[in-house]
mmCIF file of C-alpha atoms in Angstrom:
data_model
loop_
_atom_site.group_PDB
_atom_site.id
_atom_site.type_symbol
_atom_site.label_atom_id
_atom_site.label_comp_id
_atom_site.label_asym_id
_atom_site.label_seq_id
_atom_site.Cartn_x
_atom_site.Cartn_y
_atom_site.Cartn_z
ATOM 1 C CA UNK A 268 108.564 139.165 72.267
ATOM 2 C CA UNK A 269 110.069 142.014 74.252
ATOM 3 C CA UNK A 270 113.467 143.479 73.413
ATOM 4 C CA UNK A 271 114.658 142.893 76.975
ATOM 5 C CA UNK A 272 113.901 139.192 76.628
ATOM 6 C CA UNK A 273 115.746 139.057 73.326
ATOM 7 C CA UNK A 274 118.789 140.842 74.772
ATOM 8 C CA UNK A 275 119.253 137.969 77.236
ATOM 9 C CA UNK A 276 118.701 135.221 74.676
ATOM 10 C CA UNK A 277 121.657 132.986 73.906
ATOM 11 C CA UNK A 278 121.224 131.087 70.654
ATOM 12 C CA UNK A 279 122.713 127.707 69.723
ATOM 13 C CA UNK A 280 125.673 127.982 67.343
ATOM 14 C CA UNK A 281 124.845 127.813 63.634
ATOM 15 C CA UNK A 282 127.353 126.431 61.144
ATOM 16 C CA UNK A 283 126.337 127.756 57.751
ATOM 17 C CA UNK A 284 128.262 126.008 54.999
ATOM 18 C CA UNK A 285 127.826 128.820 52.471
ATOM 19 C CA UNK A 286 128.017 126.174 49.729
ATOM 20 C CA UNK A 287 125.352 124.296 47.854
ATOM 21 C CA UNK A 288 121.929 125.652 47.003
ATOM 22 C CA UNK A 289 118.296 125.126 47.830
ATOM 23 C CA UNK A 290 117.758 124.117 44.195
ATOM 24 C CA UNK A 291 120.163 121.204 44.671
ATOM 25 C CA UNK A 292 118.462 120.345 47.970
ATOM 26 C CA UNK A 293 115.074 120.364 46.225
ATOM 27 C CA UNK A 294 116.345 117.872 43.667
ATOM 28 C CA UNK A 295 117.417 115.492 46.420
ATOM 29 C CA UNK A 296 114.082 115.848 48.176
ATOM 30 C CA UNK A 297 112.034 115.242 45.017
ATOM 31 C CA UNK A 298 113.816 111.911 44.634
ATOM 32 C CA UNK A 299 112.988 110.958 48.239
ATOM 33 C CA UNK A 300 109.344 112.053 48.327
ATOM 34 C CA UNK A 301 108.310 108.731 46.760
ATOM 35 C CA UNK A 302 109.204 107.104 50.101
ATOM 36 C CA UNK A 303 106.561 109.062 52.024
ATOM 37 C CA UNK A 304 103.478 107.103 53.051
ATOM 38 C CA UNK A 305 100.959 109.446 51.423
ATOM 39 C CA UNK A 306 97.236 108.686 51.676
ATOM 40 C CA UNK A 307 97.344 105.155 50.265
ATOM 41 C CA UNK A 308 100.220 104.204 52.544
ATOM 42 C CA UNK A 309 98.440 105.647 55.568
ATOM 43 C CA UNK A 310 95.278 103.721 54.663
ATOM 44 C CA UNK A 311 97.287 100.495 54.734
ATOM 45 C CA UNK A 312 99.063 101.552 57.914
ATOM 46 C CA UNK A 313 95.865 102.216 59.855
ATOM 47 C CA UNK A 314 94.398 98.906 58.687
ATOM 48 C CA UNK A 315 97.455 96.961 59.902
ATOM 49 C CA UNK A 316 96.483 94.089 62.185
ATOM 50 C CA UNK A 317 99.849 92.759 63.341
ATOM 51 C CA UNK A 318 103.184 94.282 64.337
ATOM 52 C CA UNK A 319 104.733 92.353 61.453
ATOM 53 C CA UNK A 320 102.554 94.401 59.088
ATOM 54 C CA UNK A 321 104.234 97.542 60.430
ATOM 55 C CA UNK A 322 107.686 96.125 59.794
ATOM 56 C CA UNK A 323 106.796 95.334 56.190
ATOM 57 C CA UNK A 324 105.429 98.837 55.660
ATOM 58 C CA UNK A 325 108.613 100.330 57.093
ATOM 59 C CA UNK A 326 110.669 98.354 54.588
ATOM 60 C CA UNK A 327 108.476 99.465 51.684
ATOM 61 C CA UNK A 328 108.910 103.105 52.651
ATOM 62 C CA UNK A 329 112.681 102.862 53.055
ATOM 63 C CA UNK A 330 112.990 103.034 56.824
ATOM 64 C CA UNK A 331 116.147 101.492 58.353
ATOM 65 C CA UNK A 332 115.996 97.738 58.810
ATOM 66 C CA UNK A 333 115.817 97.242 62.561
ATOM 67 C CA UNK A 334 113.209 96.511 65.193
ATOM 68 C CA UNK A 335 110.294 98.929 65.115
ATOM 69 C CA UNK A 336 111.356 101.418 67.795
ATOM 70 C CA UNK A 337 114.976 101.556 66.628
ATOM 71 C CA UNK A 338 113.940 101.973 63.001
ATOM 72 C CA UNK A 339 111.924 105.078 63.884
ATOM 73 C CA UNK A 340 114.789 106.541 65.914
ATOM 74 C CA UNK A 341 117.313 105.874 63.155
ATOM 75 C CA UNK A 342 115.060 107.356 60.483
ATOM 76 C CA UNK A 343 114.625 110.568 62.462
ATOM 77 C CA UNK A 344 118.395 110.836 62.827
ATOM 78 C CA UNK A 345 118.848 110.141 59.110
ATOM 79 C CA UNK A 346 116.340 112.844 58.139
ATOM 80 C CA UNK A 347 118.139 115.523 60.146
ATOM 81 C CA UNK A 348 121.526 114.303 58.938
ATOM 82 C CA UNK A 349 120.205 114.786 55.409
ATOM 83 C CA UNK A 350 118.989 118.286 56.252
ATOM 84 C CA UNK A 351 122.407 119.161 57.655
ATOM 85 C CA UNK A 352 124.066 117.778 54.530
ATOM 86 C CA UNK A 353 121.993 119.492 51.839
ATOM 87 C CA UNK A 354 120.730 122.734 53.412
ATOM 88 C CA UNK A 355 122.965 125.751 52.709
ATOM 89 C CA UNK A 356 121.588 127.447 55.848
ATOM 90 C CA UNK A 357 121.934 125.348 58.983
ATOM 91 C CA UNK A 358 119.762 127.601 61.151
ATOM 92 C CA UNK A 359 116.658 125.802 59.871
ATOM 93 C CA UNK A 360 117.875 122.518 61.337
ATOM 94 C CA UNK A 361 118.958 124.218 64.562
ATOM 95 C CA UNK A 362 115.547 125.863 65.045
ATOM 96 C CA UNK A 363 113.759 122.533 64.636
ATOM 97 C CA UNK A 364 116.099 120.527 66.847
ATOM 98 C CA UNK A 365 116.223 122.895 69.818
ATOM 99 C CA UNK A 366 112.961 121.310 70.992
ATOM 100 C CA UNK A 367 114.684 117.926 71.260
ATOM 101 C CA UNK A 368 117.322 119.475 73.515
ATOM 102 C CA UNK A 369 114.670 121.078 75.695
ATOM 103 C CA UNK A 370 112.789 117.773 75.937
ATOM 104 C CA UNK A 371 115.996 116.076 77.091
ATOM 105 C CA UNK A 372 116.823 118.875 79.522
ATOM 106 C CA UNK A 373 113.399 118.746 81.139
ATOM 107 C CA UNK A 374 113.597 114.994 81.546
ATOM 108 C CA UNK A 375 117.102 115.034 83.038
ATOM 109 C CA UNK A 376 116.423 117.979 85.344
ATOM 110 C CA UNK A 377 113.379 116.221 86.788
ATOM 111 C CA UNK A 378 115.326 113.000 87.195
ATOM 112 C CA UNK A 379 118.090 114.856 89.016
ATOM 113 C CA UNK A 380 115.577 116.189 91.568
ATOM 114 C CA UNK A 381 114.736 112.708 92.819
ATOM 115 C CA UNK A 382 116.005 111.851 96.292
ATOM 116 C CA UNK A 383 115.977 108.138 95.598
ATOM 117 C CA UNK A 384 115.642 105.774 92.637
ATOM 118 C CA UNK A 385 117.497 108.294 90.497
ATOM 119 C CA UNK A 386 118.401 106.684 87.176
ATOM 120 C CA UNK A 387 121.865 106.749 85.663
ATOM 121 C CA UNK A 388 122.368 108.199 82.209
ATOM 122 C CA UNK A 389 122.538 104.734 80.661
ATOM 123 C CA UNK A 390 119.229 103.819 82.293
ATOM 124 C CA UNK A 391 117.444 106.869 80.882
ATOM 125 C CA UNK A 392 119.211 107.325 77.535
ATOM 126 C CA UNK A 393 116.575 105.367 75.591
ATOM 127 C CA UNK A 394 113.975 107.934 76.705
ATOM 128 C CA UNK A 395 115.903 110.910 75.313
ATOM 129 C CA UNK A 396 115.310 112.395 71.879
ATOM 130 C CA UNK A 397 117.842 111.996 69.098
ATOM 131 C CA UNK A 398 119.212 113.771 67.232
ATOM 132 C CA UNK A 399 119.733 116.844 69.358
ATOM 133 C CA UNK A 400 122.062 119.826 69.124
ATOM 134 C CA UNK A 401 123.920 119.074 72.351
ATOM 135 C CA UNK A 402 125.283 115.677 73.351
ATOM 136 C CA UNK A 403 122.816 114.373 75.986
ATOM 137 C CA UNK A 404 125.628 112.644 77.904
ATOM 138 C CA UNK A 405 127.501 115.933 78.299
ATOM 139 C CA UNK A 406 124.306 117.743 79.291
ATOM 140 C CA UNK A 407 123.664 115.076 81.925
ATOM 141 C CA UNK A 408 127.132 115.697 83.370
ATOM 142 C CA UNK A 409 126.385 119.425 83.600
ATOM 143 C CA UNK A 410 123.060 118.817 85.327
ATOM 144 C CA UNK A 411 124.482 116.289 87.777
ATOM 145 C CA UNK A 412 127.361 118.617 88.702
ATOM 146 C CA UNK A 413 130.125 116.522 87.174
ATOM 147 C CA UNK A 414 130.700 118.678 84.094
ATOM 148 C CA UNK A 415 132.277 122.131 84.004
ATOM 149 C CA UNK A 416 129.619 124.709 83.156
ATOM 150 C CA UNK A 417 132.221 127.345 82.359
ATOM 151 C CA UNK A 418 133.394 125.245 79.410
ATOM 152 C CA UNK A 419 129.882 124.559 78.087
ATOM 153 C CA UNK A 420 127.973 126.496 75.450
ATOM 154 C CA UNK A 421 126.135 129.486 77.004
ATOM 155 C CA UNK A 422 122.733 128.568 75.568
ATOM 156 C CA UNK A 423 122.816 125.171 77.277
ATOM 157 C CA UNK A 424 123.929 126.483 80.668
ATOM 158 C CA UNK A 425 121.314 129.245 80.420
ATOM 159 C CA UNK A 426 118.588 126.649 79.904
ATOM 160 C CA UNK A 427 119.843 124.483 82.770
ATOM 161 C CA UNK A 428 119.985 127.478 85.117
ATOM 162 C CA UNK A 429 116.537 128.603 83.992
ATOM 163 C CA UNK A 430 114.999 125.194 84.643
ATOM 164 C CA UNK A 431 116.614 124.876 88.070
ATOM 165 C CA UNK A 432 115.567 128.393 89.078
ATOM 166 C CA UNK A 433 111.988 127.790 87.921
ATOM 167 C CA UNK A 434 111.778 124.742 90.166
ATOM 168 C CA UNK A 435 113.388 126.241 93.268
ATOM 169 C CA UNK A 436 111.294 129.412 92.967
ATOM 170 C CA UNK A 437 108.087 127.389 93.185
ATOM 171 C CA UNK A 438 108.989 123.783 94.078
ATOM 172 C CA UNK A 439 106.660 122.755 91.272
ATOM 173 C CA UNK A 440 108.007 120.324 88.689
ATOM 174 C CA UNK A 441 105.587 121.794 86.134
ATOM 175 C CA UNK A 442 107.427 125.116 86.454
ATOM 176 C CA UNK A 443 110.400 123.507 84.687
ATOM 177 C CA UNK A 444 108.195 122.702 81.706
ATOM 178 C CA UNK A 445 106.684 126.179 81.572
ATOM 179 C CA UNK A 446 110.013 127.985 81.719
ATOM 180 C CA UNK A 447 111.900 125.797 79.260
ATOM 181 C CA UNK A 448 109.078 125.411 76.750
ATOM 182 C CA UNK A 449 108.742 129.182 76.629
ATOM 183 C CA UNK A 450 112.482 129.618 76.118
ATOM 184 C CA UNK A 451 112.606 126.973 73.370
ATOM 185 C CA UNK A 452 109.924 128.802 71.418
ATOM 186 C CA UNK A 453 111.729 132.109 71.911
ATOM 187 C CA UNK A 454 114.921 130.591 70.487
ATOM 188 C CA UNK A 455 113.123 129.041 67.514
ATOM 189 C CA UNK A 456 111.276 132.300 66.799
ATOM 190 C CA UNK A 457 114.482 134.330 66.893
ATOM 191 C CA UNK A 458 116.274 131.926 64.549
ATOM 192 C CA UNK A 459 113.293 131.972 62.178
ATOM 193 C CA UNK A 460 113.133 135.777 62.258
ATOM 194 C CA UNK A 461 116.854 135.972 61.463
ATOM 195 C CA UNK A 462 116.348 133.674 58.470
ATOM 196 C CA UNK A 463 113.517 135.881 57.232
ATOM 197 C CA UNK A 464 111.534 133.092 55.558
ATOM 198 C CA UNK A 465 107.810 133.835 55.911
ATOM 199 C CA UNK A 466 106.753 130.182 55.583
ATOM 200 C CA UNK A 467 109.112 129.101 58.382
ATOM 201 C CA UNK A 468 108.163 132.057 60.599
ATOM 202 C CA UNK A 469 104.488 131.182 60.148
ATOM 203 C CA UNK A 470 105.127 127.517 60.987
ATOM 204 C CA UNK A 471 106.406 128.433 64.448
ATOM 205 C CA UNK A 472 103.731 131.106 64.926
ATOM 206 C CA UNK A 473 101.057 128.477 64.223
ATOM 207 C CA UNK A 474 102.767 126.082 66.594
ATOM 208 C CA UNK A 475 102.780 128.626 69.432
ATOM 209 C CA UNK A 476 99.157 129.592 68.850
ATOM 210 C CA UNK A 477 97.940 126.005 68.760
ATOM 211 C CA UNK A 478 99.755 125.096 71.962
ATOM 212 C CA UNK A 479 98.341 128.224 73.602
ATOM 213 C CA UNK A 480 94.887 127.230 72.400
ATOM 214 C CA UNK A 481 95.261 123.800 73.991
ATOM 215 C CA UNK A 482 96.391 125.503 77.203
ATOM 216 C CA UNK A 483 93.309 127.734 77.047
ATOM 217 C CA UNK A 484 90.918 124.793 76.666
ATOM 218 C CA UNK A 485 92.588 122.786 79.431
ATOM 219 C CA UNK A 486 92.563 125.712 81.865
ATOM 220 C CA UNK A 487 88.947 126.498 81.019
ATOM 221 C CA UNK A 488 87.822 122.873 81.407
ATOM 222 C CA UNK A 489 89.624 122.401 84.724
ATOM 223 C CA UNK A 490 88.723 125.863 86.047
ATOM 224 C CA UNK A 491 92.370 126.649 86.775
ATOM 225 C CA UNK A 492 93.475 130.094 87.915
ATOM 226 C CA UNK A 493 94.165 133.049 85.661
ATOM 227 C CA UNK A 494 97.713 133.164 87.044
ATOM 228 C CA UNK A 495 98.362 129.568 85.995
ATOM 229 C CA UNK A 496 96.917 130.323 82.565
ATOM 230 C CA UNK A 497 99.066 133.389 81.950
ATOM 231 C CA UNK A 498 102.229 131.713 83.229
ATOM 232 C CA UNK A 499 101.646 128.809 80.834
ATOM 233 C CA UNK A 500 101.230 130.887 77.681
ATOM 234 C CA UNK A 501 103.947 130.768 75.043
ATOM 235 C CA UNK A 502 105.060 133.926 73.211
ATOM 236 C CA UNK A 503 102.446 135.258 70.808
ATOM 237 C CA UNK A 504 101.937 133.826 67.343
ATOM 238 C CA UNK A 505 99.242 135.111 64.999
ATOM 239 C CA UNK A 506 97.179 135.946 68.092
ATOM 240 C CA UNK A 507 98.738 138.678 70.230
ATOM 241 C CA UNK A 508 99.841 138.154 73.817
ATOM 242 C CA UNK A 509 97.260 140.667 75.019
ATOM 243 C CA UNK A 510 94.452 138.852 73.210
ATOM 244 C CA UNK A 511 95.509 135.506 74.673
ATOM 245 C CA UNK A 512 95.462 136.967 78.165
ATOM 246 C CA UNK A 513 92.065 138.593 77.630
ATOM 247 C CA UNK A 514 90.510 135.288 76.532
ATOM 248 C CA UNK A 515 90.577 134.022 80.114
ATOM 249 C CA UNK A 516 87.004 134.347 81.297
ATOM 250 C CA UNK A 517 85.834 135.806 77.973
ATOM 251 C CA UNK A 518 82.424 135.021 76.478
ATOM 252 C CA UNK A 519 82.253 132.390 73.729
ATOM 253 C CA UNK A 520 81.305 135.032 71.169
ATOM 254 C CA UNK A 521 84.528 136.953 71.814
ATOM 255 C CA UNK A 522 86.615 133.772 71.750
ATOM 256 C CA UNK A 523 85.077 132.773 68.401
ATOM 257 C CA UNK A 524 85.812 136.233 67.027
ATOM 258 C CA UNK A 525 89.508 135.961 67.913
ATOM 259 C CA UNK A 526 89.800 132.424 66.522
ATOM 260 C CA UNK A 527 88.062 133.237 63.244
ATOM 261 C CA UNK A 528 90.147 136.357 62.717
ATOM 262 C CA UNK A 529 93.265 134.220 62.154
ATOM 263 C CA UNK A 530 91.649 131.194 60.519
ATOM 264 C CA UNK A 531 91.174 128.961 63.569
ATOM 265 C CA UNK A 532 87.400 128.635 63.212
ATOM 266 C CA UNK A 533 87.727 124.842 62.987
ATOM 267 C CA UNK A 534 88.301 124.848 66.753
ATOM 268 C CA UNK A 535 85.065 126.665 67.656
ATOM 269 C CA UNK A 536 83.125 123.453 68.456
ATOM 270 C CA UNK A 537 85.613 122.647 71.226
ATOM 271 C CA UNK A 538 84.267 125.603 73.194
ATOM 272 C CA UNK A 539 81.375 123.271 74.041
ATOM 273 C CA UNK A 540 82.826 119.783 73.616
ATOM 274 C CA UNK A 541 86.426 119.882 74.897
ATOM 275 C CA UNK A 542 85.631 118.280 78.254
ATOM 276 C CA UNK A 543 83.771 115.315 76.760
ATOM 277 C CA UNK A 544 85.368 111.875 76.518
ATOM 278 C CA UNK A 545 87.946 111.676 73.731
ATOM 279 C CA UNK A 546 87.609 115.324 72.726
ATOM 280 C CA UNK A 547 91.014 116.387 74.068
ATOM 281 C CA UNK A 548 92.702 113.768 71.849
ATOM 282 C CA UNK A 549 90.612 114.894 68.867
ATOM 283 C CA UNK A 550 91.638 118.476 69.513
ATOM 284 C CA UNK A 551 95.323 117.495 69.376
ATOM 285 C CA UNK A 552 94.652 115.665 66.101
ATOM 286 C CA UNK A 553 92.928 118.735 64.625
ATOM 287 C CA UNK A 554 95.697 120.953 65.950
ATOM 288 C CA UNK A 555 98.292 118.798 64.207
ATOM 289 C CA UNK A 556 96.230 118.890 61.013
ATOM 290 C CA UNK A 557 96.500 122.685 60.855
ATOM 291 C CA UNK A 558 100.282 122.335 61.030
ATOM 292 C CA UNK A 559 100.249 119.549 58.436
ATOM 293 C CA UNK A 560 98.227 121.702 56.028
ATOM 294 C CA UNK A 561 100.839 124.428 56.348
ATOM 295 C CA UNK A 562 103.673 121.919 55.903
ATOM 296 C CA UNK A 563 101.966 120.562 52.768
ATOM 297 C CA UNK A 564 101.952 124.047 51.260
ATOM 298 C CA UNK A 565 105.754 123.917 51.265
ATOM 299 C CA UNK A 566 105.680 121.152 48.650
ATOM 300 C CA UNK A 567 104.415 123.600 46.028
ATOM 301 C CA UNK A 568 107.570 125.726 46.039
ATOM 302 C CA UNK A 569 109.833 124.873 43.102
ATOM 303 C CA UNK A 570 112.931 125.245 45.265
ATOM 304 C CA UNK A 571 113.977 127.002 48.430
ATOM 305 C CA UNK A 572 113.845 125.841 52.042
ATOM 306 C CA UNK A 573 110.073 125.262 52.060
ATOM 307 C CA UNK A 574 110.181 122.123 49.901
ATOM 308 C CA UNK A 575 113.059 120.588 51.836
ATOM 309 C CA UNK A 576 111.541 121.360 55.229
ATOM 310 C CA UNK A 577 108.132 120.039 54.184
ATOM 311 C CA UNK A 578 109.747 116.632 53.610
ATOM 312 C CA UNK A 579 111.533 116.682 56.977
ATOM 313 C CA UNK A 580 108.387 117.658 58.867
ATOM 314 C CA UNK A 581 106.219 115.205 56.922
ATOM 315 C CA UNK A 582 108.534 112.390 57.996
ATOM 316 C CA UNK A 583 108.128 113.584 61.607
ATOM 317 C CA UNK A 584 104.341 113.263 61.369
ATOM 318 C CA UNK A 585 104.719 109.911 59.641
ATOM 319 C CA UNK A 586 106.666 108.688 62.640
ATOM 320 C CA UNK A 587 103.893 109.974 64.918
ATOM 321 C CA UNK A 588 101.330 108.002 62.875
ATOM 322 C CA UNK A 589 103.483 104.882 63.079
ATOM 323 C CA UNK A 590 103.676 105.169 66.864
ATOM 324 C CA UNK A 591 99.908 105.667 67.061
ATOM 325 C CA UNK A 592 99.266 102.476 65.091
ATOM 326 C CA UNK A 593 101.869 100.528 67.060
ATOM 327 C CA UNK A 594 100.085 101.492 70.294
ATOM 328 C CA UNK A 595 96.693 100.786 68.700
ATOM 329 C CA UNK A 596 97.707 97.243 67.745
ATOM 330 C CA UNK A 597 99.123 96.559 71.198
ATOM 331 C CA UNK A 598 95.959 97.908 72.834
ATOM 332 C CA UNK A 599 93.630 96.250 70.293
ATOM 333 C CA UNK A 600 91.911 99.447 69.212
ATOM 334 C CA UNK A 601 89.429 99.024 66.380
ATOM 335 C CA UNK A 602 89.658 100.980 63.126
ATOM 336 C CA UNK A 603 87.261 103.754 64.141
ATOM 337 C CA UNK A 604 89.287 104.457 67.280
ATOM 338 C CA UNK A 605 92.514 104.489 65.280
ATOM 339 C CA UNK A 606 91.182 106.806 62.593
ATOM 340 C CA UNK A 607 90.120 109.282 65.265
ATOM 341 C CA UNK A 608 93.838 109.708 65.997
ATOM 342 C CA UNK A 609 95.108 109.661 62.397
ATOM 343 C CA UNK A 610 97.176 112.565 61.065
ATOM 344 C CA UNK A 611 96.344 112.834 57.353
ATOM 345 C CA UNK A 612 99.288 113.590 55.106
ATOM 346 C CA UNK A 613 99.057 114.382 51.417
#
């Protein structure tokens, strides 16, 4: 990431408590880990035949008692409330949640562009991610021109302005996604660098690489332009920005060399298969599995942020699995189809 880009980067406020310890946090997490689904719980989940089976599994694993969708939302809020409560350094929570704010911003900016059938905040609120760093209702007021931008936090107004400029420069809705996704990853990377935790820094580096790899495969399969490819790339992770750019149009041998150099050899087969039916979904599953393997490594730290964050992120992937099975039941997918989408936790 260039210094000029960093000079212009406004970060969300961080409220470090300067009390408590990661050892105390680890003790709390160890007592909660028994609630994770683990392999046996996931086996039961993916064999569930009725929506009622999902509700029973949620109860067993200490999710809030509510209807399915609300229970997942409330559990995600509870997990990040816990992180805020027990973590002595709040920047970890902030770095993870900035993506929820960017998701909400992208959705509301696109909605605000509509000439007709524009939804009110109440009509769209159920589609927004919670928790987030900024109050979505206040962000909506800023986007719709009702709120006072001069009184808002600079990082939020910067993101709004960036998204609007990206659209009006190109009149492409996708430009909003490209600009704001890139900025979200810049913010998360800067917060992680400031914290100086190698495990956390690597988590975001993996995330950026894997998203860039998906972009590469999609562009290659659809024969999109080099300009579109380069504009869509996130900041570099383990693979440098120059290497990512050079992969456009490269021979398979060179692509394999770059992937294997940083441990991404598992994705080599997609050089031939990505365009086949179902392969894009399998790629996303395998991409998530690389992240999950890294998250699992955090469990082996006796204390420190790694153990606590591994629990938070494991619950996130649990929720993804629950949504997959919910959709599978509603769409009557058989077990083989479900398992092709399963994210294996430890």
